[in-house]
Structure formats: C-alpha cells, structure tokens
CSV table of C-alpha atoms in Angstrom, one decimal:
chain,number,residue,atom,x,y,z
F,1,GLY,CA,114.0,-101.0,141.1
F,2,SER,CA,112.5,-103.9,139.3
F,3,ASP,CA,109.7,-103.7,136.7
F,4,MET,CA,106.2,-104.6,138.0
F,5,TYR,CA,103.8,-106.8,136.0
F,6,ILE,CA,100.2,-107.4,136.6
F,7,ASN,CA,98.9,-110.5,134.8
F,8,SER,CA,95.3,-111.4,134.2
F,9,GLY,CA,93.5,-114.0,132.2
F,10,ASN,CA,91.0,-111.4,131.1
F,11,ASP,CA,90.7,-107.6,131.5
F,12,ILE,CA,92.4,-105.4,134.0
F,13,GLY,CA,90.6,-102.3,135.4
F,14,ARG,CA,91.9,-99.3,137.4
F,15,ARG,CA,89.1,-97.7,139.4
F,16,PRO,CA,89.6,-94.4,141.2
F,17,GLN,CA,86.3,-95.0,142.9
F,18,VAL,CA,84.5,-98.2,143.5
F,19,TRP,CA,81.9,-97.6,140.9
F,20,ASP,CA,84.1,-95.8,138.3
F,21,TYR,CA,86.5,-97.2,135.7
F,22,GLY,CA,89.5,-94.9,135.1
F,23,ILE,CA,91.7,-97.2,132.9
F,24,LYS,CA,90.7,-100.5,131.4
F,25,LEU,CA,93.2,-102.9,129.8
F,26,ILE,CA,91.4,-105.3,127.5
F,27,GLY,CA,92.6,-108.9,127.1
F,28,ASP,CA,93.3,-108.4,123.4
F,29,GLY,CA,95.7,-105.5,124.1
F,30,ALA,CA,93.2,-102.6,123.7
F,31,VAL,CA,93.2,-99.7,126.1
F,32,GLU,CA,90.2,-97.7,127.3
F,33,LEU,CA,90.3,-94.4,129.2
F,34,TYR,CA,87.2,-93.2,131.1
F,35,HIS,CA,86.0,-90.0,132.8
F,36,ASN,CA,83.3,-90.3,135.3
F,37,SER,CA,82.6,-93.8,134.0
F,38,LYS,CA,82.2,-92.5,130.5
F,39,LEU,CA,84.4,-93.9,127.8
F,40,ARG,CA,86.5,-91.2,126.1
F,41,LEU,CA,89.4,-92.9,124.4
F,42,GLN,CA,89.7,-96.4,122.9
F,43,THR,CA,92.5,-98.0,121.1
F,44,TRP,CA,92.1,-100.4,118.2
F,45,SER,CA,94.7,-102.4,116.2
F,46,ASP,CA,95.2,-99.6,113.7
F,47,THR,CA,93.7,-96.4,115.3
F,48,VAL,CA,92.6,-94.5,118.4
F,49,ASN,CA,88.9,-93.5,118.9
F,50,ILE,CA,87.8,-90.4,120.7
F,51,LEU,CA,84.2,-90.9,121.9
F,52,GLY,CA,81.5,-88.5,123.0
F,53,ASP,CA,78.3,-89.2,124.9
F,54,ASP,CA,75.1,-90.1,123.1
F,55,ASP,CA,74.0,-87.1,121.0
F,56,ALA,CA,77.1,-85.2,122.1
F,57,ASP,CA,80.2,-84.1,120.3
F,58,ALA,CA,83.5,-85.9,120.4
F,59,ILE,CA,86.4,-83.4,121.0
F,60,LEU,CA,90.2,-83.7,121.0
F,61,HIS,CA,92.2,-80.7,122.3
F,62,PHE,CA,95.7,-79.7,121.4
F,63,TYR,CA,97.5,-77.2,123.8
F,64,ALA,CA,100.8,-75.9,122.6
F,65,ASP,CA,103.2,-74.3,125.2
F,66,ARG,CA,101.1,-75.9,128.0
F,67,GLY,CA,98.1,-73.8,126.8
F,68,ASP,CA,99.1,-70.7,128.7
F,69,ASN,CA,97.8,-68.4,125.9
F,70,ASN,CA,94.5,-68.5,124.0
F,71,ASP,CA,96.5,-68.7,120.7
F,72,ASP,CA,98.0,-72.0,121.9
F,73,LYS,CA,94.7,-73.8,122.0
F,74,TRP,CA,93.2,-75.8,119.1
F,75,ARG,CA,90.7,-78.6,119.0
F,76,LEU,CA,89.2,-81.2,116.6
F,77,ARG,CA,85.5,-81.6,117.1
F,78,THR,CA,83.1,-84.1,115.5
F,79,ALA,CA,79.6,-82.7,116.0
F,80,ALA,CA,76.7,-85.0,116.8
F,81,ALA,CA,74.9,-83.4,113.8
F,82,GLY,CA,77.5,-85.0,111.6
F,83,SER,CA,80.1,-82.3,110.8
F,84,PHE,CA,83.9,-82.3,111.4
F,85,ASN,CA,85.4,-79.1,112.7
F,86,ILE,CA,88.8,-77.5,113.3
F,87,GLU,CA,88.5,-74.8,115.9
F,88,THR,CA,90.7,-72.2,117.6
F,89,TYR,CA,90.4,-70.5,121.0
F,90,ALA,CA,92.4,-67.4,119.9
F,91,THR,CA,89.4,-65.0,120.6
F,92,GLY,CA,88.7,-66.4,124.1
F,93,SER,CA,85.9,-68.7,122.8
F,94,TRP,CA,85.9,-71.6,120.4
F,95,VAL,CA,85.6,-70.4,116.8
F,96,THR,CA,85.3,-72.8,113.8
F,97,ASN,CA,88.0,-72.4,111.1
F,98,LEU,CA,87.0,-75.4,109.1
F,99,ASN,CA,83.7,-77.2,108.9
F,100,ILE,CA,83.1,-80.3,106.8
F,101,SER,CA,79.6,-81.7,106.7
F,102,SER,CA,78.8,-85.4,106.3
F,103,GLY,CA,77.8,-84.7,102.7
F,104,GLY,CA,81.2,-83.2,101.9
F,105,GLN,CA,80.3,-79.5,102.1
F,106,THR,CA,83.5,-77.7,103.2
F,107,LEU,CA,83.3,-74.3,104.8
F,108,ILE,CA,86.2,-72.1,106.0
F,109,ASN,CA,85.6,-69.5,108.8
F,110,GLN,CA,81.8,-70.3,108.7
F,111,THR,CA,79.4,-73.0,109.7
F,112,SER,CA,76.6,-72.4,107.2
F,113,ALA,CA,76.5,-71.3,103.5
F,114,GLY,CA,74.2,-68.9,101.7
F,115,ASP,CA,73.3,-71.7,99.2
F,116,SER,CA,72.7,-75.3,100.3
F,117,ALA,CA,74.4,-76.5,97.0
F,118,VAL,CA,77.7,-74.9,98.0
F,119,MET,CA,80.5,-77.5,98.1
F,120,LEU,CA,83.3,-75.1,99.2
F,121,GLY,CA,82.8,-71.8,100.9
F,122,VAL,CA,85.5,-69.4,102.1
F,123,LYS,CA,84.7,-66.5,104.4
F,124,ASN,CA,87.0,-63.6,105.2
F,125,PRO,CA,87.5,-63.9,109.0
F,126,THR,CA,87.7,-60.1,109.4
F,127,SER,CA,84.6,-59.4,107.4
F,128,ASN,CA,81.1,-60.8,108.2
F,129,GLY,CA,79.9,-60.7,104.6
F,130,THR,CA,82.8,-61.3,102.2
F,131,VAL,CA,82.5,-64.9,101.0
F,132,VAL,CA,83.6,-67.0,98.0
F,133,ASP,CA,81.5,-70.1,97.3
F,134,VAL,CA,82.0,-72.9,94.9
F,135,VAL,CA,78.8,-74.8,93.7
F,136,CYS,CA,79.2,-78.1,91.8
F,137,GLY,CA,76.0,-78.9,89.9
F,138,ASN,CA,75.2,-82.2,88.1
F,139,ASN,CA,75.2,-82.7,84.4
F,140,THR,CA,71.8,-81.0,84.0
F,141,GLN,CA,72.5,-78.0,86.2
F,142,GLY,CA,75.1,-75.3,86.5
F,143,SER,CA,78.3,-75.0,88.5
F,144,HIS,CA,79.5,-71.6,89.7
F,145,ILE,CA,81.8,-69.5,91.8
F,146,ALA,CA,79.9,-66.9,93.8
F,147,PHE,CA,81.5,-63.8,95.3
F,148,SER,CA,79.3,-62.3,98.1
F,149,ASP,CA,79.5,-59.3,100.4
F,150,THR,CA,77.4,-57.5,102.9
F,151,ASP,CA,75.3,-56.0,100.0
F,152,ALA,CA,74.1,-59.3,98.5
F,153,TYR,CA,74.8,-63.0,98.0
F,154,ALA,CA,76.5,-63.7,94.6
F,155,ARG,CA,77.4,-60.1,94.0
F,156,GLY,CA,79.8,-61.5,91.4
F,157,LEU,CA,79.3,-64.8,89.6
F,158,ILE,CA,81.3,-67.1,87.3
F,159,SER,CA,79.0,-69.8,86.1
F,160,TYR,CA,79.1,-72.8,83.8
F,161,ASP,CA,75.9,-74.3,82.3
F,162,HIS,CA,76.4,-78.1,81.9
F,163,THR,CA,73.3,-78.5,79.7
F,164,ASN,CA,74.2,-75.8,77.1
F,165,ASN,CA,77.9,-75.8,77.8
F,166,PHE,CA,78.5,-72.1,78.1
F,167,LEU,CA,80.6,-70.0,80.6
F,168,SER,CA,79.2,-66.7,81.9
F,169,PHE,CA,80.5,-63.9,84.1
F,170,ARG,CA,78.2,-61.5,86.1
F,171,THR,CA,78.8,-58.5,88.3
F,172,ASN,CA,76.9,-56.2,90.8
F,173,GLY,CA,74.4,-58.9,91.6
F,174,ASP,CA,72.9,-58.6,88.1
F,175,THR,CA,71.2,-61.5,86.3
F,176,THR,CA,72.6,-60.2,82.9
F,177,ASP,CA,75.8,-61.8,81.6
F,178,ARG,CA,78.6,-59.3,81.4
F,179,LEU,CA,80.8,-61.8,79.6
F,180,HIS,CA,79.5,-64.9,77.9
F,181,ILE,CA,81.5,-67.7,76.2
F,182,ARG,CA,79.3,-70.0,74.1
F,183,SER,CA,79.9,-73.7,73.6
F,184,GLY,CA,81.4,-73.0,70.2
F,185,GLY,CA,83.9,-70.5,71.6
F,186,GLU,CA,82.1,-67.4,70.6
F,187,VAL,CA,82.7,-64.5,73.1
F,188,ALA,CA,80.1,-61.9,73.9
F,189,ILE,CA,80.3,-58.8,76.1
F,190,GLY,CA,77.0,-57.6,77.6
F,191,GLY,CA,74.9,-60.5,76.2
F,192,GLN,CA,74.9,-64.1,75.2
F,193,GLY,CA,76.1,-63.7,71.7
F,194,TYR,CA,75.2,-65.7,68.6
F,195,ALA,CA,76.6,-68.8,66.9
F,196,GLY,CA,79.1,-68.0,64.2
F,197,GLN,CA,80.1,-64.6,65.7
F,198,PRO,CA,83.5,-65.1,67.3
F,199,PHE,CA,83.2,-61.8,69.2
F,200,SER,CA,80.3,-59.4,69.9
F,201,VAL,CA,79.5,-56.4,72.1
F,202,GLN,CA,75.8,-56.2,73.1
F,203,THR,CA,73.2,-54.5,75.3
F,204,SER,CA,71.0,-57.5,76.2
F,205,THR,CA,70.2,-58.9,72.8
F,206,THR,CA,71.1,-55.9,70.6
F,207,ASN,CA,74.4,-56.2,68.8
F,208,LEU,CA,76.5,-53.0,69.1
F,209,GLY,CA,79.4,-54.7,67.4
F,210,TYR,CA,80.4,-58.1,66.3
F,211,MET,CA,82.9,-60.1,64.3
F,212,GLN,CA,81.6,-62.8,62.0
F,213,SER,CA,83.2,-65.3,59.6
F,214,THR,CA,80.9,-66.9,57.1
F,215,GLY,CA,83.3,-69.1,55.3
F,216,THR,CA,87.0,-69.2,54.3
F,217,THR,CA,86.7,-66.1,52.2
F,218,ARG,CA,84.6,-63.7,54.3
F,219,ALA,CA,85.1,-62.2,57.7
F,220,VAL,CA,83.5,-58.9,58.9
F,221,MET,CA,83.1,-56.6,61.9
F,222,ALA,CA,79.8,-54.7,62.3
F,223,PHE,CA,78.7,-51.9,64.6
F,224,ALA,CA,75.4,-50.3,65.6
F,225,ASP,CA,74.2,-48.0,68.4
F,226,ALA,CA,71.7,-49.1,71.1
F,227,ASN,CA,68.8,-47.3,69.5
F,228,SER,CA,69.2,-48.5,65.9
F,229,SER,CA,69.2,-51.7,64.0
F,230,VAL,CA,71.5,-50.1,61.4
F,231,ASN,CA,74.8,-51.9,61.1
F,232,VAL,CA,78.0,-50.3,59.8
F,233,GLY,CA,80.9,-52.6,59.3
F,234,TYR,CA,84.0,-53.5,57.6
F,235,GLY,CA,85.9,-56.7,56.9
F,236,CYS,CA,87.5,-59.0,54.4
F,237,ILE,CA,85.8,-60.6,51.4
F,238,GLY,CA,88.2,-62.7,49.5
F,239,ASN,CA,91.4,-60.6,49.2
F,240,ASN,CA,89.4,-57.4,49.4
F,241,HIS,CA,88.9,-55.0,52.3
F,242,VAL,CA,85.3,-53.8,52.3
F,243,PHE,CA,83.2,-51.2,54.2
F,244,MET,CA,79.5,-51.9,54.6
F,245,LYS,CA,76.2,-50.6,55.8
F,246,ASP,CA,73.3,-52.8,56.5
F,247,ALA,CA,75.1,-55.7,54.8
F,248,SER,CA,75.4,-53.6,51.6
F,249,GLU,CA,79.0,-52.9,50.4
F,250,LYS,CA,79.7,-49.2,50.1
F,251,LEU,CA,83.5,-49.0,49.6
F,252,ARG,CA,86.2,-51.6,48.6
F,253,ILE,CA,90.0,-51.7,48.6
F,254,ASP,CA,90.9,-54.6,46.4
F,255,SER,CA,93.9,-56.8,46.7
F,256,SER,CA,95.9,-54.4,44.4
F,257,GLY,CA,95.2,-51.4,46.6
F,258,HIS,CA,92.6,-49.8,44.2
F,259,ILE,CA,89.8,-47.9,46.0
F,260,LEU,CA,86.4,-48.9,44.4
F,261,PRO,CA,82.8,-47.8,45.1
F,262,GLY,CA,80.1,-50.0,46.5
F,263,THR,CA,78.1,-52.4,44.4
F,264,ASP,CA,75.3,-50.0,43.6
F,265,ASP,CA,77.5,-47.2,42.1
F,266,SER,CA,75.7,-44.6,44.2
F,267,GLN,CA,78.6,-43.4,46.4
F,268,ASN,CA,80.1,-39.9,46.4
F,269,ILE,CA,83.3,-38.4,47.7
F,270,GLY,CA,81.8,-35.9,50.2
F,271,ASP,CA,78.1,-35.0,50.6
F,272,GLY,CA,78.2,-31.2,50.2
F,273,THR,CA,77.7,-30.5,53.9
F,274,THR,CA,81.5,-30.3,54.5
F,275,ASN,CA,84.3,-29.9,52.0
F,276,PHE,CA,87.8,-31.3,51.5
F,277,ASN,CA,90.4,-28.5,51.7
F,278,SER,CA,92.5,-30.1,48.9
F,279,ILE,CA,92.6,-33.2,46.8
F,280,TRP,CA,96.1,-34.0,45.9
F,281,ALA,CA,97.4,-36.4,43.2
F,282,SER,CA,101.1,-37.2,42.6
F,283,THR,CA,103.2,-39.3,40.3
F,284,ARG,CA,104.2,-41.2,43.4
F,285,PHE,CA,100.9,-43.1,43.0
F,286,ARG,CA,101.9,-44.7,39.7
F,287,GLY,CA,105.6,-44.2,39.2
F,288,ASN,CA,106.1,-41.7,36.3
F,289,ASP,CA,102.8,-42.4,34.6
F,290,ASN,CA,100.2,-39.7,34.0
F,291,VAL,CA,98.1,-38.7,37.0
F,292,LYS,CA,94.5,-38.6,35.9
F,293,LEU,CA,91.1,-37.6,37.3
F,294,ILE,CA,88.7,-39.7,35.2
F,295,LEU,CA,84.9,-38.9,35.1
F,296,GLY,CA,82.2,-41.0,33.4
F,297,ASN,CA,81.9,-44.7,33.0
F,298,ALA,CA,83.8,-44.7,29.7
F,299,GLN,CA,86.5,-42.1,30.6
F,300,ASP,CA,84.3,-39.4,29.0
F,301,LEU,CA,86.3,-36.6,30.7
F,302,VAL,CA,89.9,-36.7,31.9
F,303,ILE,CA,91.8,-34.1,33.8
F,304,ARG,CA,95.5,-34.9,33.9
F,305,HIS,CA,99.0,-33.8,34.1
F,306,ASP,CA,101.4,-35.6,31.7
F,307,GLY,CA,104.6,-34.5,33.4
F,308,THR,CA,104.8,-31.3,31.4
F,309,ASN,CA,101.4,-30.0,30.4
F,310,ASN,CA,98.0,-29.7,32.2
F,311,ILE,CA,95.3,-31.3,30.0
F,312,ILE,CA,91.5,-31.4,30.0
F,313,GLY,CA,90.5,-34.1,27.5
F,314,SER,CA,87.6,-36.0,26.1
F,315,PRO,CA,89.2,-39.3,25.1
F,316,VAL,CA,86.0,-41.0,23.7
F,317,GLY,CA,85.0,-38.1,21.4
F,318,GLY,CA,82.4,-36.2,23.3
F,319,ASP,CA,82.2,-32.4,23.2
F,320,LEU,CA,83.5,-30.2,26.1
F,321,HIS,CA,81.3,-27.5,27.6
F,322,ILE,CA,82.1,-24.8,30.1
F,323,LYS,CA,78.9,-23.9,31.9
F,324,SER,CA,77.6,-21.7,34.7
F,325,GLY,CA,74.4,-21.4,36.6
F,326,THR,CA,73.0,-21.0,40.1
F,327,GLY,CA,72.8,-23.6,42.9
F,328,ASP,CA,73.1,-27.1,41.4
F,329,ASN,CA,71.7,-26.0,38.0
F,330,ASP,CA,74.6,-25.2,35.5
F,331,ASN,CA,72.3,-24.4,32.5
F,332,GLN,CA,74.3,-21.6,30.9
F,333,ILE,CA,76.9,-22.5,28.3
F,334,ILE,CA,79.9,-20.2,28.4
F,335,ALA,CA,82.1,-22.0,25.8
F,336,SER,CA,81.9,-25.2,23.8
F,337,PHE,CA,84.6,-27.3,22.3
F,338,ILE,CA,83.0,-29.3,19.5
F,339,HIS,CA,84.7,-32.6,18.8
F,340,SER,CA,83.2,-33.4,15.4
F,341,SER,CA,84.3,-30.1,13.7
F,342,SER,CA,87.1,-29.1,16.0
F,343,LYS,CA,85.5,-25.8,16.6
F,344,ILE,CA,85.2,-23.5,19.6
F,345,GLY,CA,82.0,-21.7,20.4
F,346,ILE,CA,81.4,-18.9,22.9
F,347,GLY,CA,78.1,-18.7,24.6
F,348,THR,CA,75.0,-20.6,23.5
C-alpha cells in the first residue's frame, strides 16, 4: 500500500454528518477535534487546548489500564468559576484531591476553606473536620498555621504578627497565647512576656516566674504565685549568687563562697517554728584553722574549738554572763565573768 495524501489550499474538514465537524485540519498546521459540532481540542504551535462550552468546565480524563477499575480513573478539570482541579473516581464519583483558585488559594481534599484568607489548606481525606490551613497576611496583618477539627476551626494556632513581629502558639481554641516569642527574642509561657525578660512563666499578665538581665553584671530569676504580687527570686549580681524577695536581697553567696546576710541585716537562721537537729562545723571548712561561731558585729562573743580545747571567749573585752529566764526573757544572771577585774560572780 501506498500513502494517501489529501491536499488543500485552505482547511480540510472531516464531517461525520453533513452539519457536524469531526476533525478539522487548519491550513497553518493546527488540528481541531469536535464533538457534536462543539470544539473540544485545539492544537497551537507550542501547546494543546482543551475547551469547554460557554460557562461550562473543561475536562481532560486519564484512564489507566483501560479504566476497568474506579481507581484507574483521574481527570483534570478547569471549572468555569475559575479553579483548577485534580480529581479521582476511586469512590465511584468524582472527588477533588487538589483545588487551586484563580487567586492562588490551594486546597487539598477540599473545595472551600474555613477562612477566606487561607492560601494553603490540607484536609484529612478520612476525617471530615481535621484540617491544617496556612494563612499569609500582608505586612500589617498576621500570618498563621491553623489546626482545625470537628470541635472548632483553629483549635490549635501558630501565628506571626507582622506589625509587632512576635510569634505565638495557642491551643484548645483559646485566644490566650500558650507560648509567645517577642520581637526581641524574649520567650513567655502563658502570656505575652515583657521586654528585657528572656524567659517568663505567666497566667495572663501575672508573672509566676521570669528570668531577667539588667546589664552585664546582673541576671535574676523570680517567682510568684497566681494570687500574689510577691516575688521570690535568685540570680547573679556581679560575681555573687543572691537570693531575693520583692527585689530586696535576703542572702548572698559571694565569689569566695562566703554566705552573707541580706542588705538590711535582719535575717535569722531559722524562725523558731521549726528547728535544726544539729549545726555542724568542721576544720574541713578552713583547713586546720580554728572553727568559730562568732556573735555580734565586732566579734563580741566567740565559741570555738582550737584543735585541742573548747573555748567560749569575749575577744573585744566585754563581760560574759550566763543567764536564765522564761520564754524569750533571760533576765536572771546565774554567773558572771567580769573582764575588767578578771572575777567570777555567782548569781546577781
């Protein structure tokens, strides 16, 4: 057999009926395919067009394995309303797996979003309400990732505020931030935090605990309960470790390891409500030096062990009294050791 050629100076048409075009060969090389006189496929120099009727969708089907199973059937559909869709026939009817609107909104396993500002939405195909949405706001709005379920839209939320430049995390559909990262990098749990506090734990605007650095020589952590404004904290001031209450220093461990009272000299060891079982001192604290219990601003009374003897002394010259009494009132002198005359007195 020889090849057959049909030559024409213009177009060539193949009509299955007198009034219908089936195939049309255009003089410039383009090809058009028709169905019931309606143009469905058209070739250009660099592409192929699939056409729908006026106000109707344009659809291109793909059937694998001759389409003998529902799972074999897929289609591309451009909707008259302006969206592009990838659809499957696996369930026995056409279901949209991917929907892209003319404005760029992209949805997976859904055709509409809970928020019109959603740019990307992903829905679990086996659950009607489990959705993850991405919203991209402009420079004066917020962008967020919303996690929704059958209980509520945005049950969980990760949000960035473009105006104030903070990042927040929310749970359980609540409008309160569970975790908040400020523009300066400060991290707050349960609230929005404060500038200059690198880390804080809050209930709404009440600080339960926070870390704060107020210079190169000061960094503290403070704590309070939800019903009180009283802060108890500790931190570093210079090379000293300090314990504080309401910003007032109560105890200090200096850079040499010495334990010092607060700045107002009002602190006690114990408060009388409970007692230490024992207070031990050992030469391990200071090599082989004397171990001393020193009382008074000027070492007025010293109780010490010098390695051999147990000594009660009055180094600055004051008298020593042994007294008794009742309650906190020790008003009865039992014995006196008089420094000026080196005498001992019994009783008053």
